[in-house]
PDB file of C-alpha atoms in Angstrom:
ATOM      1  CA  UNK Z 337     -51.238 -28.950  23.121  1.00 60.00           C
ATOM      2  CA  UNK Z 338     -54.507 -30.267  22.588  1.00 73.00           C
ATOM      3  CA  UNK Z 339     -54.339 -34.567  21.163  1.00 90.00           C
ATOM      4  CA  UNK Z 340     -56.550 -36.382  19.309  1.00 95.00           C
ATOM      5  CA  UNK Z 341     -60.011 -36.129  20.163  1.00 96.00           C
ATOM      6  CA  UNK Z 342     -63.018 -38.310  18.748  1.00 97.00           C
ATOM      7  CA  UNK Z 343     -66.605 -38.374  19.322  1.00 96.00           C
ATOM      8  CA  UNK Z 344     -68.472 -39.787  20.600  1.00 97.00           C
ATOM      9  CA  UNK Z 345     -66.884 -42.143  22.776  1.00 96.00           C
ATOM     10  CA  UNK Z 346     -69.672 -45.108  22.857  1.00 96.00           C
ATOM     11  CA  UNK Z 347     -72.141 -45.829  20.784  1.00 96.00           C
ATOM     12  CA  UNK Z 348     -75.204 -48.451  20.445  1.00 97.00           C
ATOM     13  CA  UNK Z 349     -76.620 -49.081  16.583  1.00 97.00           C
ATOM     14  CA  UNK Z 350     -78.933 -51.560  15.542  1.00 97.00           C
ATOM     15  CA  UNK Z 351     -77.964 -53.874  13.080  1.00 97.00           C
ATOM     16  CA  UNK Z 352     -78.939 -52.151   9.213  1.00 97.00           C
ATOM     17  CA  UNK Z 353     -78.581 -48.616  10.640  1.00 97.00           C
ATOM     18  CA  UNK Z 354     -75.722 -46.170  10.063  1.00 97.00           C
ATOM     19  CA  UNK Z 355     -73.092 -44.714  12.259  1.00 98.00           C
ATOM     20  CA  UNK Z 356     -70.655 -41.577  11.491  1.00 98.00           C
ATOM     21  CA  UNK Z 357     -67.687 -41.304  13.632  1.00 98.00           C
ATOM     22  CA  UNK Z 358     -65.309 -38.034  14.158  1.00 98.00           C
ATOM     23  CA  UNK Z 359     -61.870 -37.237  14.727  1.00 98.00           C
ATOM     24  CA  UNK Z 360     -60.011 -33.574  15.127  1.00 97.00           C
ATOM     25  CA  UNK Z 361     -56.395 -34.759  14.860  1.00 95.00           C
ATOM     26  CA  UNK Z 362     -52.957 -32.923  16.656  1.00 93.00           C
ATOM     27  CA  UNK Z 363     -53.337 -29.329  15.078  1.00 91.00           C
ATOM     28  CA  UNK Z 364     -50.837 -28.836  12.353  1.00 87.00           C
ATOM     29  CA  UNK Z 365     -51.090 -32.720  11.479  1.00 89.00           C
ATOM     30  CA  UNK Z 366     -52.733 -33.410   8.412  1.00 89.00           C
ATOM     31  CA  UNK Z 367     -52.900 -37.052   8.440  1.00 91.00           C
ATOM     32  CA  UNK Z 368     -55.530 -38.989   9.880  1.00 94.00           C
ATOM     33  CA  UNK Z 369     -55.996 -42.553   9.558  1.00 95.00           C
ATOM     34  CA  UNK Z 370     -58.395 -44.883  11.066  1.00 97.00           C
ATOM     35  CA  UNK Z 371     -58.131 -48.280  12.671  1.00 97.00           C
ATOM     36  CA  UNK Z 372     -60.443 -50.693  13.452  1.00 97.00           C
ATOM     37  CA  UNK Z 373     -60.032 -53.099  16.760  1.00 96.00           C
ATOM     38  CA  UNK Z 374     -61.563 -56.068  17.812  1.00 94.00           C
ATOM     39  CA  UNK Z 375     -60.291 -59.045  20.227  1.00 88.00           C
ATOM     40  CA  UNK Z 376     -60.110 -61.362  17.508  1.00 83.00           C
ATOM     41  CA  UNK Z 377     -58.657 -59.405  14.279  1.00 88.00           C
ATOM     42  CA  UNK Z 378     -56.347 -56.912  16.613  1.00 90.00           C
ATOM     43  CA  UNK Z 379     -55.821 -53.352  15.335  1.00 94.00           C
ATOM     44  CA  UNK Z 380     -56.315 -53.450  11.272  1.00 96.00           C
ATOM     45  CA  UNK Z 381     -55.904 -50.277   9.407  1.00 95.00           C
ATOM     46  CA  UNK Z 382     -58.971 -48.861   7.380  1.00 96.00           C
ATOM     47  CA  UNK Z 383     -58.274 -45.835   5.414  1.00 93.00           C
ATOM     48  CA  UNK Z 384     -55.530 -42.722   5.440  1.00 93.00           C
ATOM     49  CA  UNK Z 385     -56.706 -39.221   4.698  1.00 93.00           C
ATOM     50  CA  UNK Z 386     -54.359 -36.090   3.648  1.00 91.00           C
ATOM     51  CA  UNK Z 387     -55.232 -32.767   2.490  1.00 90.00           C
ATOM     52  CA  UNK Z 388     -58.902 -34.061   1.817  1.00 93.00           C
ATOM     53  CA  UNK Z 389     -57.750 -37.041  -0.240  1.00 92.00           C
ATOM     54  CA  UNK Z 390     -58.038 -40.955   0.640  1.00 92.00           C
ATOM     55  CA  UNK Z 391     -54.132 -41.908   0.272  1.00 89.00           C
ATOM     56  CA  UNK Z 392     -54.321 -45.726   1.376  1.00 87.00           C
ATOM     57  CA  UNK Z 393     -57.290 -47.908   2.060  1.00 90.00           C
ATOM     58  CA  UNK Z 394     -57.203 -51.325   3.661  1.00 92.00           C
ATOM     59  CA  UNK Z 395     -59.492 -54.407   3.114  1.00 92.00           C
ATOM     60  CA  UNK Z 396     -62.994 -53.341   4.269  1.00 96.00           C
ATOM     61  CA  UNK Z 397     -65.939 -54.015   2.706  1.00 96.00           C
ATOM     62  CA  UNK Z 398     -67.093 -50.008   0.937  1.00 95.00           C
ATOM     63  CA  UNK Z 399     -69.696 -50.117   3.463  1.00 97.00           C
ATOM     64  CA  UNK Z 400     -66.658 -48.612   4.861  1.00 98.00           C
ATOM     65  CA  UNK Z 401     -65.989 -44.991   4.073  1.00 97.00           C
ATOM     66  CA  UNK Z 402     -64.716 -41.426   5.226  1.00 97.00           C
ATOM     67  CA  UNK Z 403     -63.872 -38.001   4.469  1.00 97.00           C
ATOM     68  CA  UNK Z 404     -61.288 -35.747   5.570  1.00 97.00           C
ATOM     69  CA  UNK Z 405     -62.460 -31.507   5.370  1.00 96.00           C
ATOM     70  CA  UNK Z 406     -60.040 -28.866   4.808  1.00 95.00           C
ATOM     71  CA  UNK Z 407     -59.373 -28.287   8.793  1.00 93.00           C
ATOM     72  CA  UNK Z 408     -58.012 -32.321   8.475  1.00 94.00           C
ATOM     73  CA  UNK Z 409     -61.161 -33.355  10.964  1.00 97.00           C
ATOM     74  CA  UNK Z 410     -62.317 -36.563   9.767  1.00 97.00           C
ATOM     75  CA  UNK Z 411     -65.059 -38.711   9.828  1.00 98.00           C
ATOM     76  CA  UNK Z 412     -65.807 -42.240   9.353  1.00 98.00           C
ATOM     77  CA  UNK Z 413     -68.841 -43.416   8.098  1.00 98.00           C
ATOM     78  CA  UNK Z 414     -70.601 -47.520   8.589  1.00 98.00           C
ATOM     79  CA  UNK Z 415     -73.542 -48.402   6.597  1.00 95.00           C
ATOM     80  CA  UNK Z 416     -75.761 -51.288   6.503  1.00 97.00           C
ATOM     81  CA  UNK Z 417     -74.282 -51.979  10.195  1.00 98.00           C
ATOM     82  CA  UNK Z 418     -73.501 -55.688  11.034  1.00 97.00           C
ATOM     83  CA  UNK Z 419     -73.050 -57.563  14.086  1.00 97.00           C
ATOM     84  CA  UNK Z 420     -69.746 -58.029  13.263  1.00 96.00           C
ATOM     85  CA  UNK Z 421     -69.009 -54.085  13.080  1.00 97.00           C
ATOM     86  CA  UNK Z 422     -68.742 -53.745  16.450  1.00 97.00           C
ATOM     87  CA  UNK Z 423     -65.280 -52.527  17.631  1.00 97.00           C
ATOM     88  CA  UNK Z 424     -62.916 -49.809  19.328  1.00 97.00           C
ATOM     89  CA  UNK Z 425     -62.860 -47.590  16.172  1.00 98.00           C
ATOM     90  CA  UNK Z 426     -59.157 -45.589  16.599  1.00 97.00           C
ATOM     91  CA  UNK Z 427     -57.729 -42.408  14.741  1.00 96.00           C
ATOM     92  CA  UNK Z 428     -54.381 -41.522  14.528  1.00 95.00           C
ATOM     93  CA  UNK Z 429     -52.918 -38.369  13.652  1.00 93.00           C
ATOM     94  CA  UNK Z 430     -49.618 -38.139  11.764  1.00 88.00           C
ATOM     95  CA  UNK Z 431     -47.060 -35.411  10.424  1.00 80.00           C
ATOM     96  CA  UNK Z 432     -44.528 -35.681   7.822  1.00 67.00           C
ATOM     97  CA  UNK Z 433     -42.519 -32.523   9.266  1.00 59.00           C
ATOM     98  CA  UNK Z 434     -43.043 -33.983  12.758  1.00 53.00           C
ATOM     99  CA  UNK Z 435     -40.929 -37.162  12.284  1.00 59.00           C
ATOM    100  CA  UNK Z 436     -43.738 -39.344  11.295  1.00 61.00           C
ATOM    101  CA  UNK Z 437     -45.138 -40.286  14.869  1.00 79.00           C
ATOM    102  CA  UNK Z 438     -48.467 -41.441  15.337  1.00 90.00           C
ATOM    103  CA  UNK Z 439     -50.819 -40.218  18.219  1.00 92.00           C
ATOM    104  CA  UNK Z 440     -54.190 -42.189  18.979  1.00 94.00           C
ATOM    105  CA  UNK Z 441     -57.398 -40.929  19.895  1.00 95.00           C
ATOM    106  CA  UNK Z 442     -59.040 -42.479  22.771  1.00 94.00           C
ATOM    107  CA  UNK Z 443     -61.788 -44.130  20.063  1.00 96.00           C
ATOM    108  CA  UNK Z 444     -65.132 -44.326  19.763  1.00 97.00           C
ATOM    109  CA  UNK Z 445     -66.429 -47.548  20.869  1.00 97.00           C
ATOM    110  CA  UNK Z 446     -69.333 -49.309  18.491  1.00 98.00           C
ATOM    111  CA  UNK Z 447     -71.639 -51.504  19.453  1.00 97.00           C
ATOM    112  CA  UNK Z 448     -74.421 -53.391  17.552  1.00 98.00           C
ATOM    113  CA  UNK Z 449     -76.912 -55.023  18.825  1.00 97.00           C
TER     114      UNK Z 449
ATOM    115  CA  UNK N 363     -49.241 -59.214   2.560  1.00 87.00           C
ATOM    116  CA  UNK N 364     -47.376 -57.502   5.206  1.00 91.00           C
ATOM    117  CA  UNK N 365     -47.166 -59.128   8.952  1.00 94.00           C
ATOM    118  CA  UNK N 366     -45.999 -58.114  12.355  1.00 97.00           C
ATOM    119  CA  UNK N 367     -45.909 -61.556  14.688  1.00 97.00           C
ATOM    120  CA  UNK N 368     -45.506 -60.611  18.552  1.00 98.00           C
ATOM    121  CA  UNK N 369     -44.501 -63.192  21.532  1.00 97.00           C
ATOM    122  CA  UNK N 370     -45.550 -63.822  24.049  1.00 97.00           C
ATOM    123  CA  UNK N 371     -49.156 -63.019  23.482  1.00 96.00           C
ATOM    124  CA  UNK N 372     -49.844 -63.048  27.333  1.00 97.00           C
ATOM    125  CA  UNK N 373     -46.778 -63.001  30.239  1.00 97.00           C
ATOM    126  CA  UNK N 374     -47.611 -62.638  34.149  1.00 98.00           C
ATOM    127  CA  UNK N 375     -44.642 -61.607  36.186  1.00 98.00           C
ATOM    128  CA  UNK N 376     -44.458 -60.383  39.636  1.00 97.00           C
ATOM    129  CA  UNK N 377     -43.024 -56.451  40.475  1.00 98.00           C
ATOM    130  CA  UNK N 378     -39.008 -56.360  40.318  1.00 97.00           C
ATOM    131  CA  UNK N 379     -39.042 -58.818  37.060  1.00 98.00           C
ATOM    132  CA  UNK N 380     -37.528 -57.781  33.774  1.00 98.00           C
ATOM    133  CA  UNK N 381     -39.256 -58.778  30.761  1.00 98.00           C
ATOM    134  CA  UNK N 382     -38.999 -58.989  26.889  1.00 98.00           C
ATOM    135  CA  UNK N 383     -41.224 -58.467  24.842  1.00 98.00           C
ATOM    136  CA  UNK N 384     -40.771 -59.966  21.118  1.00 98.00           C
ATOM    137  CA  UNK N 385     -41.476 -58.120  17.801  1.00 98.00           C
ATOM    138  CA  UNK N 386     -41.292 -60.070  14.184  1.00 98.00           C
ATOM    139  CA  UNK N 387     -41.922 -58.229  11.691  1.00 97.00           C
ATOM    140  CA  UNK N 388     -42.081 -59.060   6.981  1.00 96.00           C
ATOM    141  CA  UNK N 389     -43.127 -56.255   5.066  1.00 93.00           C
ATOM    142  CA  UNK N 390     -42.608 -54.996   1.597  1.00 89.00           C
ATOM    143  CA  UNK N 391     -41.644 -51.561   2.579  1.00 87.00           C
ATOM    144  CA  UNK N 392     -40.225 -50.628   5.785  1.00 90.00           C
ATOM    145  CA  UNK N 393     -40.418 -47.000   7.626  1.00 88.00           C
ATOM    146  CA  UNK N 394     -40.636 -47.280  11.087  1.00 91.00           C
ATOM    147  CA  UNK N 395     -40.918 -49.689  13.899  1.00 95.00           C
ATOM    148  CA  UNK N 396     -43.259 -48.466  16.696  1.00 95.00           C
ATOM    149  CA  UNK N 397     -44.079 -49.620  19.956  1.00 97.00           C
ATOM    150  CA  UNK N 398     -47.014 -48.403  22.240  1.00 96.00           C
ATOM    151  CA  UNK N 399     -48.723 -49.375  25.925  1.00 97.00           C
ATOM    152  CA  UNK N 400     -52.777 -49.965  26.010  1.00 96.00           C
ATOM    153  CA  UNK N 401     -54.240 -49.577  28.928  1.00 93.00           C
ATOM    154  CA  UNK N 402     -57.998 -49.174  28.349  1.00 82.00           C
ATOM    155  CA  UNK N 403     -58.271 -47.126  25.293  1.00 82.00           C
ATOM    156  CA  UNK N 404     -55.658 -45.295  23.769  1.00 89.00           C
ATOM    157  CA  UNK N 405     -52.481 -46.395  22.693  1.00 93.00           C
ATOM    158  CA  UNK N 406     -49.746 -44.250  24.093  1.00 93.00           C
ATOM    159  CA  UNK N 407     -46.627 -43.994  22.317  1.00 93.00           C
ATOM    160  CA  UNK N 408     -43.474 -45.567  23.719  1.00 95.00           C
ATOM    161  CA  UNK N 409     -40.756 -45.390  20.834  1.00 93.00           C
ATOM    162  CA  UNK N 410     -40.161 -45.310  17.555  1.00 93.00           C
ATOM    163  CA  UNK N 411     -37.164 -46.728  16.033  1.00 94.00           C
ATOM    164  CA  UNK N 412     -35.799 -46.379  12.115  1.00 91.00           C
ATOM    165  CA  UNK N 413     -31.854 -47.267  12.448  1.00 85.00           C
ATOM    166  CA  UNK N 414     -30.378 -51.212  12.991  1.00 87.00           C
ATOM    167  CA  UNK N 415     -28.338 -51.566  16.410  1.00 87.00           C
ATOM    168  CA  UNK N 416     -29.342 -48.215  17.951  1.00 88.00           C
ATOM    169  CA  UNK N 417     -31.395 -48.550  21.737  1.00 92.00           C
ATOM    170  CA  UNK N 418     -33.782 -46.201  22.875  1.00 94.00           C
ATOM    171  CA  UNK N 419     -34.244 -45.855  26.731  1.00 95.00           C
ATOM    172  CA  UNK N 420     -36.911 -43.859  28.390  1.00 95.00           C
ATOM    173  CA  UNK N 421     -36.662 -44.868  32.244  1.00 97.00           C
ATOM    174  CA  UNK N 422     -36.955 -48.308  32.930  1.00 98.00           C
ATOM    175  CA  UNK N 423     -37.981 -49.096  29.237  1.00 98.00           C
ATOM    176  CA  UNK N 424     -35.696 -49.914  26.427  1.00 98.00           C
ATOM    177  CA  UNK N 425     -35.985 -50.991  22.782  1.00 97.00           C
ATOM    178  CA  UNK N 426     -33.273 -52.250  19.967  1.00 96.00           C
ATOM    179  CA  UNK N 427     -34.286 -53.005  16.554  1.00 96.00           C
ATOM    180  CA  UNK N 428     -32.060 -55.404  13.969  1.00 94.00           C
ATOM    181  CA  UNK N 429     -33.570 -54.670  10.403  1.00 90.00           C
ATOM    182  CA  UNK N 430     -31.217 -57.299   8.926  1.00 92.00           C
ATOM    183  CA  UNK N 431     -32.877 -59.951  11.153  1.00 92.00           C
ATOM    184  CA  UNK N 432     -36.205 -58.157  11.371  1.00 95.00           C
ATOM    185  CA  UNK N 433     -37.244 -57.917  14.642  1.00 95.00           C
ATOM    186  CA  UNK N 434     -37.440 -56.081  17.894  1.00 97.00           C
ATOM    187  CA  UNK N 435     -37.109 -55.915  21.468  1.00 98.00           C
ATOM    188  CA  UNK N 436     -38.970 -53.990  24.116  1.00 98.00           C
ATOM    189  CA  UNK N 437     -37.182 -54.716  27.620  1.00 98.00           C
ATOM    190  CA  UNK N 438     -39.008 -53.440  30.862  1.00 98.00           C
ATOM    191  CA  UNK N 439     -36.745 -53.550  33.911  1.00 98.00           C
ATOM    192  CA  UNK N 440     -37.696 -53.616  37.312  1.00 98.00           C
ATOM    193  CA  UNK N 441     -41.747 -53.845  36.548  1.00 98.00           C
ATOM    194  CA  UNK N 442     -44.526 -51.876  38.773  1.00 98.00           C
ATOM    195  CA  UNK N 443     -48.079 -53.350  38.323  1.00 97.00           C
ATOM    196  CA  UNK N 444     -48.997 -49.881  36.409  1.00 96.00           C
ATOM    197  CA  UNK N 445     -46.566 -51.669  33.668  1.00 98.00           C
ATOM    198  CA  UNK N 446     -49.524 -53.759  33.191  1.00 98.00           C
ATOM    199  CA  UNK N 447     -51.332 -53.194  29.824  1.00 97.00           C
ATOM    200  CA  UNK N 448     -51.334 -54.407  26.036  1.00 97.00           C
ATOM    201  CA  UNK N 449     -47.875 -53.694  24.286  1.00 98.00           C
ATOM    202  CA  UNK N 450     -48.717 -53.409  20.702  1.00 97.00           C
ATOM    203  CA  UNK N 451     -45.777 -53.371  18.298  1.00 97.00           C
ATOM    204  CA  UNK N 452     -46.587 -51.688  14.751  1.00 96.00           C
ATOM    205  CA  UNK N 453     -44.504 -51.396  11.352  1.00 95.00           C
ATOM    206  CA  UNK N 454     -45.200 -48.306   9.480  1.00 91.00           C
ATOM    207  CA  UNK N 455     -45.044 -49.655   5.800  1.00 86.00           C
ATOM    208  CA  UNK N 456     -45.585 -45.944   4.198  1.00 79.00           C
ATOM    209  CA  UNK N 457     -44.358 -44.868   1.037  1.00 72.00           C
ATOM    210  CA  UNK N 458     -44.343 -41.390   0.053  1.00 67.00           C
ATOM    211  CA  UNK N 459     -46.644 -41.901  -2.854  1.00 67.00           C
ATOM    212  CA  UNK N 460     -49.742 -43.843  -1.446  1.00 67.00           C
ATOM    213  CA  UNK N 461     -49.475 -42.386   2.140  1.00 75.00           C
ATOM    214  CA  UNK N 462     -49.353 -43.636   5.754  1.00 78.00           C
ATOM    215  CA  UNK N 463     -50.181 -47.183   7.355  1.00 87.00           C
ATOM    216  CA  UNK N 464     -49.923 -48.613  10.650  1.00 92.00           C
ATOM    217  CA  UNK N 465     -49.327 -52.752  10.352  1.00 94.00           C
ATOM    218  CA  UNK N 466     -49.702 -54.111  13.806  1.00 96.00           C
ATOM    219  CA  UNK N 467     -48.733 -57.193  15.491  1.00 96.00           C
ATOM    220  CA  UNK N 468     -51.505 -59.096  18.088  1.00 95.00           C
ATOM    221  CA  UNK N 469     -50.423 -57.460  20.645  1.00 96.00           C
ATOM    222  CA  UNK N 470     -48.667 -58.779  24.446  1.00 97.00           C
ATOM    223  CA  UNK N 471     -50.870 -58.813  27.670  1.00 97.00           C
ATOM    224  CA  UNK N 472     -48.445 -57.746  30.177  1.00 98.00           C
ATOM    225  CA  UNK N 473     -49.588 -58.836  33.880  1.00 98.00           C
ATOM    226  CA  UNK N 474     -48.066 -57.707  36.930  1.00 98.00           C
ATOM    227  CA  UNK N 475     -48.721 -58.968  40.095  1.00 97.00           C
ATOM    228  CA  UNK N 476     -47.871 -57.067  43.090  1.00 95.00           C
TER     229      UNK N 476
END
């Protein structure tokens, strides 16, 4: 059974450019949510998708935003790119029928220079 | 606001130690407690736990979790340096009408020396 996969798996922006992000979740899970890591700030949640809809969305500025489409990939999308954007950007798929479980893609890891 | 506290942040032990790892956690609502192993990228799943009082074992790893004093274990018996890696201990605070989310503590950097 195929996990979570996200692309691509580094990345190099310059600061004020834009950066979208993808992640095919666990099929039959139709929960993704994203996760943003960084040495200092740890792993902080940034938004939940199901069935196409934003559930839950943490505190990140809107440059911030994703989408979920109606085979539950998701992407994640930066604007305006700041220094401080860099990070290991995680998804995590999740199943209510499954007993809730979360499994991690191997992220996508952002860098801005 | 909701908060997961882990200790130690960083423990070096030497192969054949046992060690415990710490998990604190104050949230408003409380599903799960989860605990995963970071090695480079991807944070692998370890165990989940829901009920007060009940361990779960897989190998040499165990966990217990005491909802009345809110907090968790992970034990690792007899350690191998491929034990070493990032445990991260997470709460899953999700209600069923505003969907799931992960809180996570800081995270313990497990060394092993050989």
């Amino acid at each position: 059974k195929a996990g979570v996969t996200q692309t691509p798996r580094y990345l190099i922006k310059t600061r004020g450019q834009q950066v979208t992000l993808s992640c095919s979740p666990i099929s039959g899970h139709r929960s993704v949510s994203w996760y943003q890591q960084t040495p200092g700030q740890g792993l902080q949640f940034l938004f939940e998708y199901f069935s196409e809809t934003q559930r839950n969305k943490g505190n990140f500025p809107g440059r911030f935003s994703g989408r979920q489409f109606s085979n539950s990939r998701s992407e994640m999308n930066v604007s305006t790119l700041e220094l401080g954007d860099s990070a290991l950007y995680l998804c995590a798929s999740s199943s209510r029928t499954r007993g809730y479980g979360y499994t991690f893609g191997s992220g996508t890891r952002l860098t801005v220079v | 606001e909701d908060k997961v506290v882990q200790s130690p942040l960083s423990l070096v032990v030497h192969e054949g130690d046992t060690v415990t790892l710490n998990c604190s956690y104050e949230v408003t609502n409380f599903r799960s407690l989860l605990w995963y192993k970071q090695e480079k990228k991807a944070p692998t799943f370890l165990f989940m736990l829901t009920s007060s009082g009940i361990e779960k074992k897989s190998g040499r790893l165990s966990s217990i979790l005491d909802k009345k004093e809110l907090f968790s274990i992970l034990n690792i018996t007899a350690t191998q340096t491929g034990d070493s890696a990032v445990y991260l201990c997470a709460v899953d605070t999700s209600l069923e009408t505003s969907g799931s989310r992960l809180t996570f503590g800081e995270g313990t950097q497990l060394t092993v020396n050989p």
